[in-house]
Amino acid sequence: MKPIDSLVALLPIEHKTIYTVRYIDNLIELAKEDPAMIVIMRATATEENIATILSRLEEHQLQGRLIRGEERTIIGVVGAAIPPTLQEELELFEGVQETARITRPYKLAAREFHPHDTIVDVRGIKVGDGSCVVIAGPCAVESEEQIMATARAAREAGANMLRGGAFKPRSSPYTFRGLGEEGLQLMAKAREETGLPIVTEVMTPTDVPLVARYADVLQIGARNMQNYQLLEEVGRLGIPVLLKRGLSATIEEWLLSAEYVIAQGNPNVILCERGIRTFETATRNTMDLNAVALAKRRSHLPVIADPSHGTGKWYLVPQLALASIAAGADGLILEIHPDPDRAKSDGGQSLTLANFAALMPRVAAVAGALGRTMAEH
Ligand code: PEP
Ligand code: MN
């Protein structure tokens, strides 16, 4: 993806064509100044309206930072003490559309900073546009036969993207840790045949250039959510990033990790809830659907759900997949395998190809009940 495409993806959909690279650069500069509020001007606001706001801010010992889109201007308010009534006061001024307090430690990822949903474009598949995206594939790429059979079945059943790990973070060093570059090559082969974009994990900053040569989406695993060097490295590219929530990360920490990526200039972040550690041991993790609904509210980024890792049990995956869509997830990432009993990793939480095919119409039915459609593929 060209950098300009990735930057444009951050922008409100109705304004896609009118903002420029300078706009995101300026947003990043503004975020560094820790603005306490933003003032969104109407498209019809005059220069005089803008100047009036700036001088009113000065009277309050505050500074206004202008960010000009081609159609409208926003003003970031920078300064120590924001009077409690400032918001109300400014909203009365001519030319002001709305104001928003920025109270959270993350800025670029915050809904207040960027009220419209971000849509991440993965080779034409739109994640976050209201449609329901499904990513399916094995936990790990194991062989050509396995990945090709899985990719064909995934496509047949209506999946939009293929997942598959070549570099696997495993809790034990003695288990299968992936095929490495050979796994990436097999994923690329599956993409070539099926047309499905590929999602694959990158585990270290030094592997980023290699994995980025193959991947359409770079997955950051739960164990790496707070690997800040890795986040910055993928932030320097325009390639979409699937950011999994850490095993015991708060929603705020998760969004701060997204902030690391965006602050490097890559706004194409897809959040992924994959279950958290709780006192409960009956399931591998506890699927936190609160987080799906809340992340959608607090952030403009798309949020998808991973009920495979969220439950750890294949027979619970369909229910939690449907519940995730009902909770507002923009899509699902599911582990599927031609022969889960013989899978080299995460077989117990992988759906058979037939069970996956049976689930897809039910996902479409829940999406339909909510007035949503399945993403086009
Ligand atoms: C995976 O997707 O196979 C994986 C390792 O996920 P997580 O990082 O969420 O554990
Ligand atoms: Mn897995």
Short mmCIF file of N, CA, C and O in Angstrom, two decimals, residues 173-268:
data_model
loop_
_atom_site.label_atom_id
_atom_site.label_comp_id
_atom_site.label_asym_id
_atom_site.label_seq_id
_atom_site.Cartn_x
_atom_site.Cartn_y
_atom_site.Cartn_z
N PRO A 173 8.87 -23.64 24.71
CA PRO A 173 9.86 -23.63 23.63
C PRO A 173 9.99 -24.98 22.92
O PRO A 173 10.67 -25.08 21.90
N TYR A 174 9.36 -26.01 23.46
CA TYR A 174 9.51 -27.36 22.86
C TYR A 174 8.40 -27.70 21.89
O TYR A 174 8.36 -28.78 21.34
N THR A 175 7.44 -26.78 21.69
CA THR A 175 6.36 -27.05 20.75
C THR A 175 6.68 -26.41 19.39
O THR A 175 7.63 -25.64 19.27
N PHE A 176 5.85 -26.73 18.40
CA PHE A 176 6.06 -26.25 17.02
C PHE A 176 6.02 -24.72 16.95
O PHE A 176 5.04 -24.11 17.37
N ARG A 177 7.06 -24.12 16.41
CA ARG A 177 7.14 -22.66 16.42
C ARG A 177 7.04 -22.05 15.02
O ARG A 177 7.36 -20.88 14.83
N GLY A 178 6.55 -22.85 14.09
CA GLY A 178 6.27 -22.29 12.77
C GLY A 178 7.35 -22.60 11.75
O GLY A 178 8.48 -22.92 12.09
N LEU A 179 6.98 -22.47 10.46
CA LEU A 179 7.89 -22.82 9.37
C LEU A 179 8.79 -21.65 8.95
O LEU A 179 9.61 -21.79 8.05
N GLY A 180 8.59 -20.48 9.56
CA GLY A 180 9.40 -19.32 9.18
C GLY A 180 9.11 -18.89 7.75
O GLY A 180 7.97 -18.96 7.29
N GLU A 181 10.15 -18.47 7.02
CA GLU A 181 9.92 -17.91 5.68
C GLU A 181 9.21 -18.90 4.75
O GLU A 181 8.39 -18.49 3.92
N GLU A 182 9.48 -20.17 4.92
CA GLU A 182 8.79 -21.16 4.07
C GLU A 182 7.27 -21.06 4.28
O GLU A 182 6.48 -21.17 3.33
N GLY A 183 6.87 -20.83 5.51
CA GLY A 183 5.45 -20.64 5.82
C GLY A 183 4.88 -19.42 5.12
O GLY A 183 3.76 -19.44 4.61
N LEU A 184 5.68 -18.35 5.06
CA LEU A 184 5.23 -17.13 4.37
C LEU A 184 5.06 -17.40 2.88
O LEU A 184 4.11 -16.93 2.24
N GLN A 185 5.99 -18.17 2.34
CA GLN A 185 5.90 -18.49 0.90
C GLN A 185 4.65 -19.31 0.60
O GLN A 185 3.97 -19.09 -0.40
N LEU A 186 4.33 -20.22 1.51
CA LEU A 186 3.12 -21.03 1.31
C LEU A 186 1.87 -20.17 1.42
O LEU A 186 0.90 -20.35 0.67
N MET A 187 1.89 -19.22 2.33
CA MET A 187 0.75 -18.29 2.45
C MET A 187 0.59 -17.49 1.15
O MET A 187 -0.53 -17.30 0.65
N ALA A 188 1.71 -17.03 0.61
CA ALA A 188 1.66 -16.25 -0.62
C ALA A 188 1.11 -17.10 -1.77
O ALA A 188 0.35 -16.62 -2.62
N LYS A 189 1.47 -18.36 -1.76
CA LYS A 189 0.96 -19.27 -2.80
C LYS A 189 -0.55 -19.43 -2.67
O LYS A 189 -1.28 -19.43 -3.67
N ALA A 190 -1.01 -19.56 -1.43
CA ALA A 190 -2.45 -19.69 -1.20
C ALA A 190 -3.19 -18.42 -1.62
O ALA A 190 -4.29 -18.48 -2.17
N ARG A 191 -2.56 -17.28 -1.39
CA ARG A 191 -3.17 -16.01 -1.82
C ARG A 191 -3.27 -15.95 -3.34
O ARG A 191 -4.28 -15.55 -3.90
N GLU A 192 -2.19 -16.41 -3.97
CA GLU A 192 -2.17 -16.36 -5.43
C GLU A 192 -3.31 -17.19 -6.01
O GLU A 192 -3.99 -16.78 -6.94
N GLU A 193 -3.52 -18.36 -5.42
CA GLU A 193 -4.57 -19.23 -5.98
C GLU A 193 -5.98 -18.76 -5.63
O GLU A 193 -6.88 -18.78 -6.47
N THR A 194 -6.18 -18.33 -4.39
CA THR A 194 -7.55 -18.02 -3.95
C THR A 194 -7.90 -16.55 -4.03
O THR A 194 -9.07 -16.18 -3.96
N GLY A 195 -6.88 -15.69 -4.12
CA GLY A 195 -7.13 -14.25 -4.10
C GLY A 195 -7.35 -13.69 -2.69
O GLY A 195 -7.58 -12.50 -2.54
N LEU A 196 -7.29 -14.55 -1.68
CA LEU A 196 -7.52 -14.06 -0.32
C LEU A 196 -6.28 -13.33 0.20
O LEU A 196 -5.18 -13.89 0.17
N PRO A 197 -6.43 -12.11 0.69
CA PRO A 197 -5.30 -11.43 1.34
C PRO A 197 -4.85 -12.22 2.57
O PRO A 197 -5.66 -12.95 3.16
N ILE A 198 -3.59 -12.08 2.95
CA ILE A 198 -3.08 -12.91 4.04
C ILE A 198 -2.70 -12.10 5.28
O ILE A 198 -2.13 -11.02 5.20
N VAL A 199 -3.04 -12.71 6.40
CA VAL A 199 -2.80 -12.13 7.72
C VAL A 199 -1.82 -13.05 8.43
O VAL A 199 -2.09 -14.25 8.57
N THR A 200 -0.68 -12.51 8.87
CA THR A 200 0.30 -13.37 9.51
C THR A 200 1.09 -12.58 10.56
O THR A 200 1.25 -11.37 10.46
N GLU A 201 1.52 -13.31 11.58
CA GLU A 201 2.14 -12.63 12.73
C GLU A 201 3.61 -12.30 12.49
O GLU A 201 4.35 -13.07 11.88
N VAL A 202 4.01 -11.14 13.02
CA VAL A 202 5.43 -10.79 13.07
C VAL A 202 5.78 -10.63 14.54
O VAL A 202 5.08 -9.98 15.30
N MET A 203 6.88 -11.30 14.95
CA MET A 203 7.19 -11.35 16.37
C MET A 203 8.31 -10.43 16.84
O MET A 203 8.38 -10.09 18.02
N THR A 204 9.19 -10.05 15.92
CA THR A 204 10.31 -9.20 16.36
C THR A 204 10.52 -8.05 15.37
O THR A 204 10.21 -8.19 14.19
N PRO A 205 11.08 -6.95 15.85
CA PRO A 205 11.35 -5.82 14.95
C PRO A 205 12.25 -6.23 13.78
O PRO A 205 12.03 -5.78 12.66
N THR A 206 13.20 -7.13 14.02
CA THR A 206 14.11 -7.50 12.92
C THR A 206 13.41 -8.33 11.85
O THR A 206 13.85 -8.36 10.71
N ASP A 207 12.32 -9.02 12.21
CA ASP A 207 11.59 -9.80 11.21
C ASP A 207 10.63 -8.96 10.37
O ASP A 207 10.07 -9.46 9.40
N VAL A 208 10.41 -7.70 10.76
CA VAL A 208 9.38 -6.91 10.09
C VAL A 208 9.61 -6.80 8.58
O VAL A 208 8.69 -7.06 7.79
N PRO A 209 10.81 -6.46 8.12
CA PRO A 209 10.98 -6.34 6.66
C PRO A 209 10.66 -7.65 5.92
O PRO A 209 10.02 -7.63 4.86
N LEU A 210 11.07 -8.78 6.49
CA LEU A 210 10.79 -10.07 5.85
C LEU A 210 9.28 -10.34 5.80
O LEU A 210 8.73 -10.62 4.73
N VAL A 211 8.62 -10.25 6.94
CA VAL A 211 7.19 -10.59 6.98
C VAL A 211 6.39 -9.60 6.14
O VAL A 211 5.43 -9.97 5.46
N ALA A 212 6.82 -8.33 6.14
CA ALA A 212 6.09 -7.30 5.39
C ALA A 212 6.18 -7.53 3.88
O ALA A 212 5.34 -7.05 3.13
N ARG A 213 7.18 -8.28 3.43
CA ARG A 213 7.27 -8.59 2.00
C ARG A 213 6.14 -9.50 1.55
O ARG A 213 5.78 -9.55 0.38
N TYR A 214 5.58 -10.26 2.47
CA TYR A 214 4.53 -11.22 2.13
C TYR A 214 3.14 -10.79 2.60
O TYR A 214 2.15 -11.02 1.92
N ALA A 215 3.07 -10.20 3.81
CA ALA A 215 1.77 -10.03 4.47
C ALA A 215 0.95 -8.88 3.91
O ALA A 215 1.50 -7.84 3.53
N ASP A 216 -0.36 -9.07 3.89
CA ASP A 216 -1.27 -7.96 3.62
C ASP A 216 -1.68 -7.30 4.93
O ASP A 216 -2.03 -6.12 4.95
N VAL A 217 -1.67 -8.08 5.99
CA VAL A 217 -1.94 -7.56 7.34
C VAL A 217 -0.90 -8.16 8.27
O VAL A 217 -0.72 -9.38 8.30
N LEU A 218 -0.23 -7.30 9.03
CA LEU A 218 0.76 -7.77 10.00
C LEU A 218 0.07 -7.96 11.35
O LEU A 218 -0.48 -7.01 11.91
N GLN A 219 0.08 -9.18 11.84
CA GLN A 219 -0.53 -9.46 13.13
C GLN A 219 0.49 -9.24 14.25
O GLN A 219 1.60 -9.76 14.18
N ILE A 220 0.07 -8.47 15.25
CA ILE A 220 0.88 -8.33 16.47
C ILE A 220 0.16 -9.19 17.52
O ILE A 220 -1.00 -8.94 17.85
N GLY A 221 0.86 -10.19 18.02
CA GLY A 221 0.23 -11.14 18.93
C GLY A 221 0.02 -10.57 20.32
O GLY A 221 0.63 -9.55 20.70
N ALA A 222 -0.84 -11.25 21.06
CA ALA A 222 -1.18 -10.80 22.41
C ALA A 222 0.07 -10.62 23.27
O ALA A 222 0.18 -9.67 24.04
N ARG A 223 1.01 -11.55 23.13
CA ARG A 223 2.22 -11.49 23.97
C ARG A 223 3.12 -10.33 23.59
O ARG A 223 4.03 -9.98 24.33
N ASN A 224 2.90 -9.76 22.44
CA ASN A 224 3.73 -8.66 21.96
C ASN A 224 3.02 -7.31 21.98
O ASN A 224 3.55 -6.33 21.47
N MET A 225 1.83 -7.28 22.57
CA MET A 225 1.07 -6.02 22.50
C MET A 225 1.83 -4.85 23.09
O MET A 225 1.66 -3.71 22.69
N GLN A 226 2.68 -5.13 24.06
CA GLN A 226 3.45 -4.04 24.67
C GLN A 226 4.93 -4.06 24.27
O GLN A 226 5.78 -3.52 24.97
N ASN A 227 5.21 -4.68 23.13
CA ASN A 227 6.57 -4.63 22.58
C ASN A 227 6.65 -3.34 21.75
O ASN A 227 6.33 -3.31 20.56
N TYR A 228 7.05 -2.28 22.43
CA TYR A 228 6.91 -0.95 21.83
C TYR A 228 7.81 -0.75 20.62
O TYR A 228 7.47 -0.02 19.69
N GLN A 229 8.97 -1.43 20.61
CA GLN A 229 9.83 -1.30 19.43
C GLN A 229 9.18 -1.95 18.21
O GLN A 229 9.25 -1.44 17.10
N LEU A 230 8.53 -3.08 18.46
CA LEU A 230 7.82 -3.76 17.37
C LEU A 230 6.66 -2.90 16.87
O LEU A 230 6.45 -2.76 15.66
N LEU A 231 5.93 -2.30 17.78
CA LEU A 231 4.80 -1.43 17.40
C LEU A 231 5.29 -0.26 16.56
O LEU A 231 4.68 0.09 15.54
N GLU A 232 6.42 0.32 16.95
CA GLU A 232 6.93 1.47 16.18
C GLU A 232 7.44 1.03 14.81
O GLU A 232 7.28 1.74 13.82
N GLU A 233 8.01 -0.15 14.77
CA GLU A 233 8.53 -0.66 13.50
C GLU A 233 7.37 -0.86 12.50
O GLU A 233 7.47 -0.46 11.35
N VAL A 234 6.29 -1.49 12.93
CA VAL A 234 5.16 -1.68 12.00
C VAL A 234 4.45 -0.35 11.75
O VAL A 234 3.79 -0.18 10.72
N GLY A 235 4.61 0.59 12.67
CA GLY A 235 4.01 1.91 12.48
C GLY A 235 4.70 2.70 11.37
O GLY A 235 4.10 3.58 10.77
N ARG A 236 5.95 2.36 11.10
CA ARG A 236 6.68 3.09 10.06
C ARG A 236 6.28 2.64 8.66
O ARG A 236 6.63 3.26 7.67
N LEU A 237 5.56 1.50 8.57
CA LEU A 237 5.07 1.04 7.27
C LEU A 237 3.61 1.43 7.15
O LEU A 237 2.95 1.73 8.14
N GLY A 238 3.09 1.37 5.93
CA GLY A 238 1.66 1.67 5.77
C GLY A 238 0.79 0.43 5.82
O GLY A 238 -0.43 0.52 5.75
N ILE A 239 1.41 -0.74 5.97
CA ILE A 239 0.66 -2.01 5.92
C ILE A 239 -0.28 -2.12 7.11
O ILE A 239 0.12 -1.83 8.24
N PRO A 240 -1.54 -2.53 6.88
CA PRO A 240 -2.47 -2.68 8.00
C PRO A 240 -1.92 -3.60 9.10
O PRO A 240 -1.22 -4.58 8.81
N VAL A 241 -2.27 -3.25 10.33
CA VAL A 241 -1.79 -3.98 11.50
C VAL A 241 -2.99 -4.52 12.26
O VAL A 241 -3.95 -3.79 12.52
N LEU A 242 -2.95 -5.81 12.59
CA LEU A 242 -3.98 -6.42 13.44
C LEU A 242 -3.38 -6.49 14.84
O LEU A 242 -2.44 -7.25 15.08
N LEU A 243 -3.90 -5.68 15.74
CA LEU A 243 -3.31 -5.55 17.06
C LEU A 243 -4.13 -6.32 18.09
O LEU A 243 -5.21 -5.88 18.49
N LYS A 244 -3.60 -7.45 18.50
CA LYS A 244 -4.32 -8.26 19.48
C LYS A 244 -4.17 -7.67 20.88
O LYS A 244 -3.12 -7.11 21.21
N ARG A 245 -5.20 -7.81 21.65
CA ARG A 245 -5.15 -7.33 23.03
C ARG A 245 -4.30 -8.28 23.86
O ARG A 245 -4.41 -9.50 23.73
N GLY A 246 -3.45 -7.73 24.73
CA GLY A 246 -2.61 -8.56 25.59
C GLY A 246 -3.44 -9.40 26.55
O GLY A 246 -4.58 -9.06 26.87
N LEU A 247 -2.84 -10.49 27.02
CA LEU A 247 -3.56 -11.43 27.88
C LEU A 247 -4.12 -10.78 29.14
O LEU A 247 -5.15 -11.19 29.66
N SER A 248 -3.40 -9.78 29.64
CA SER A 248 -3.91 -9.11 30.84
C SER A 248 -3.83 -7.59 30.68
O SER A 248 -3.61 -6.86 31.64
N ALA A 249 -4.03 -7.15 29.46
CA ALA A 249 -3.96 -5.70 29.19
C ALA A 249 -5.33 -5.06 29.41
O ALA A 249 -6.36 -5.62 29.03
N THR A 250 -5.31 -3.88 30.00
CA THR A 250 -6.56 -3.12 30.10
C THR A 250 -6.89 -2.55 28.72
O THR A 250 -6.03 -2.49 27.84
N ILE A 251 -8.12 -2.11 28.59
CA ILE A 251 -8.54 -1.52 27.31
C ILE A 251 -7.72 -0.26 27.04
O ILE A 251 -7.31 0.00 25.90
N GLU A 252 -7.42 0.48 28.09
CA GLU A 252 -6.61 1.69 27.91
C GLU A 252 -5.20 1.35 27.41
O GLU A 252 -4.66 2.00 26.51
N GLU A 253 -4.60 0.30 28.00
CA GLU A 253 -3.26 -0.09 27.55
C GLU A 253 -3.27 -0.55 26.09
O GLU A 253 -2.35 -0.28 25.32
N TRP A 254 -4.34 -1.24 25.74
CA TRP A 254 -4.50 -1.73 24.37
C TRP A 254 -4.57 -0.53 23.40
O TRP A 254 -3.89 -0.50 22.37
N LEU A 255 -5.36 0.46 23.75
CA LEU A 255 -5.49 1.63 22.87
C LEU A 255 -4.21 2.46 22.86
O LEU A 255 -3.88 3.08 21.84
N LEU A 256 -3.48 2.44 23.96
CA LEU A 256 -2.18 3.13 23.95
C LEU A 256 -1.20 2.42 23.02
O LEU A 256 -0.35 3.05 22.38
N SER A 257 -1.31 1.11 22.94
CA SER A 257 -0.46 0.37 21.98
C SER A 257 -0.82 0.75 20.55
O SER A 257 0.06 0.91 19.70
N ALA A 258 -2.12 0.91 20.29
CA ALA A 258 -2.54 1.36 18.95
C ALA A 258 -1.96 2.75 18.67
O ALA A 258 -1.53 3.06 17.56
N GLU A 259 -1.93 3.57 19.72
CA GLU A 259 -1.38 4.93 19.59
C GLU A 259 0.07 4.90 19.12
O GLU A 259 0.48 5.71 18.28
N TYR A 260 0.84 3.95 19.64
CA TYR A 260 2.25 3.81 19.21
C TYR A 260 2.35 3.61 17.70
O TYR A 260 3.23 4.15 17.06
N VAL A 261 1.47 2.79 17.17
CA VAL A 261 1.51 2.49 15.73
C VAL A 261 1.11 3.74 14.94
O VAL A 261 1.81 4.16 14.01
N ILE A 262 0.00 4.35 15.32
CA ILE A 262 -0.52 5.50 14.56
C ILE A 262 0.46 6.68 14.65
O ILE A 262 0.67 7.40 13.67
N ALA A 263 1.07 6.84 15.82
CA ALA A 263 1.98 7.98 16.02
C ALA A 263 3.19 7.92 15.09
O ALA A 263 3.87 8.92 14.87
N GLN A 264 3.47 6.74 14.55
CA GLN A 264 4.57 6.62 13.57
C GLN A 264 4.08 6.90 12.15
O GLN A 264 4.84 6.79 11.20
N GLY A 265 2.77 7.16 12.00
CA GLY A 265 2.26 7.52 10.68
C GLY A 265 1.42 6.44 10.03
O GLY A 265 0.97 6.61 8.90
N ASN A 266 1.20 5.33 10.72
CA ASN A 266 0.37 4.25 10.14
C ASN A 266 -0.98 4.19 10.85
O ASN A 266 -1.09 3.66 11.95
N PRO A 267 -2.02 4.74 10.23
CA PRO A 267 -3.33 4.77 10.89
C PRO A 267 -4.14 3.49 10.68
O PRO A 267 -5.24 3.36 11.18
N ASN A 268 -3.57 2.53 9.95
CA ASN A 268 -4.32 1.32 9.57
C ASN A 268 -4.26 0.25 10.63
O ASN A 268 -3.68 -0.82 10.42
#
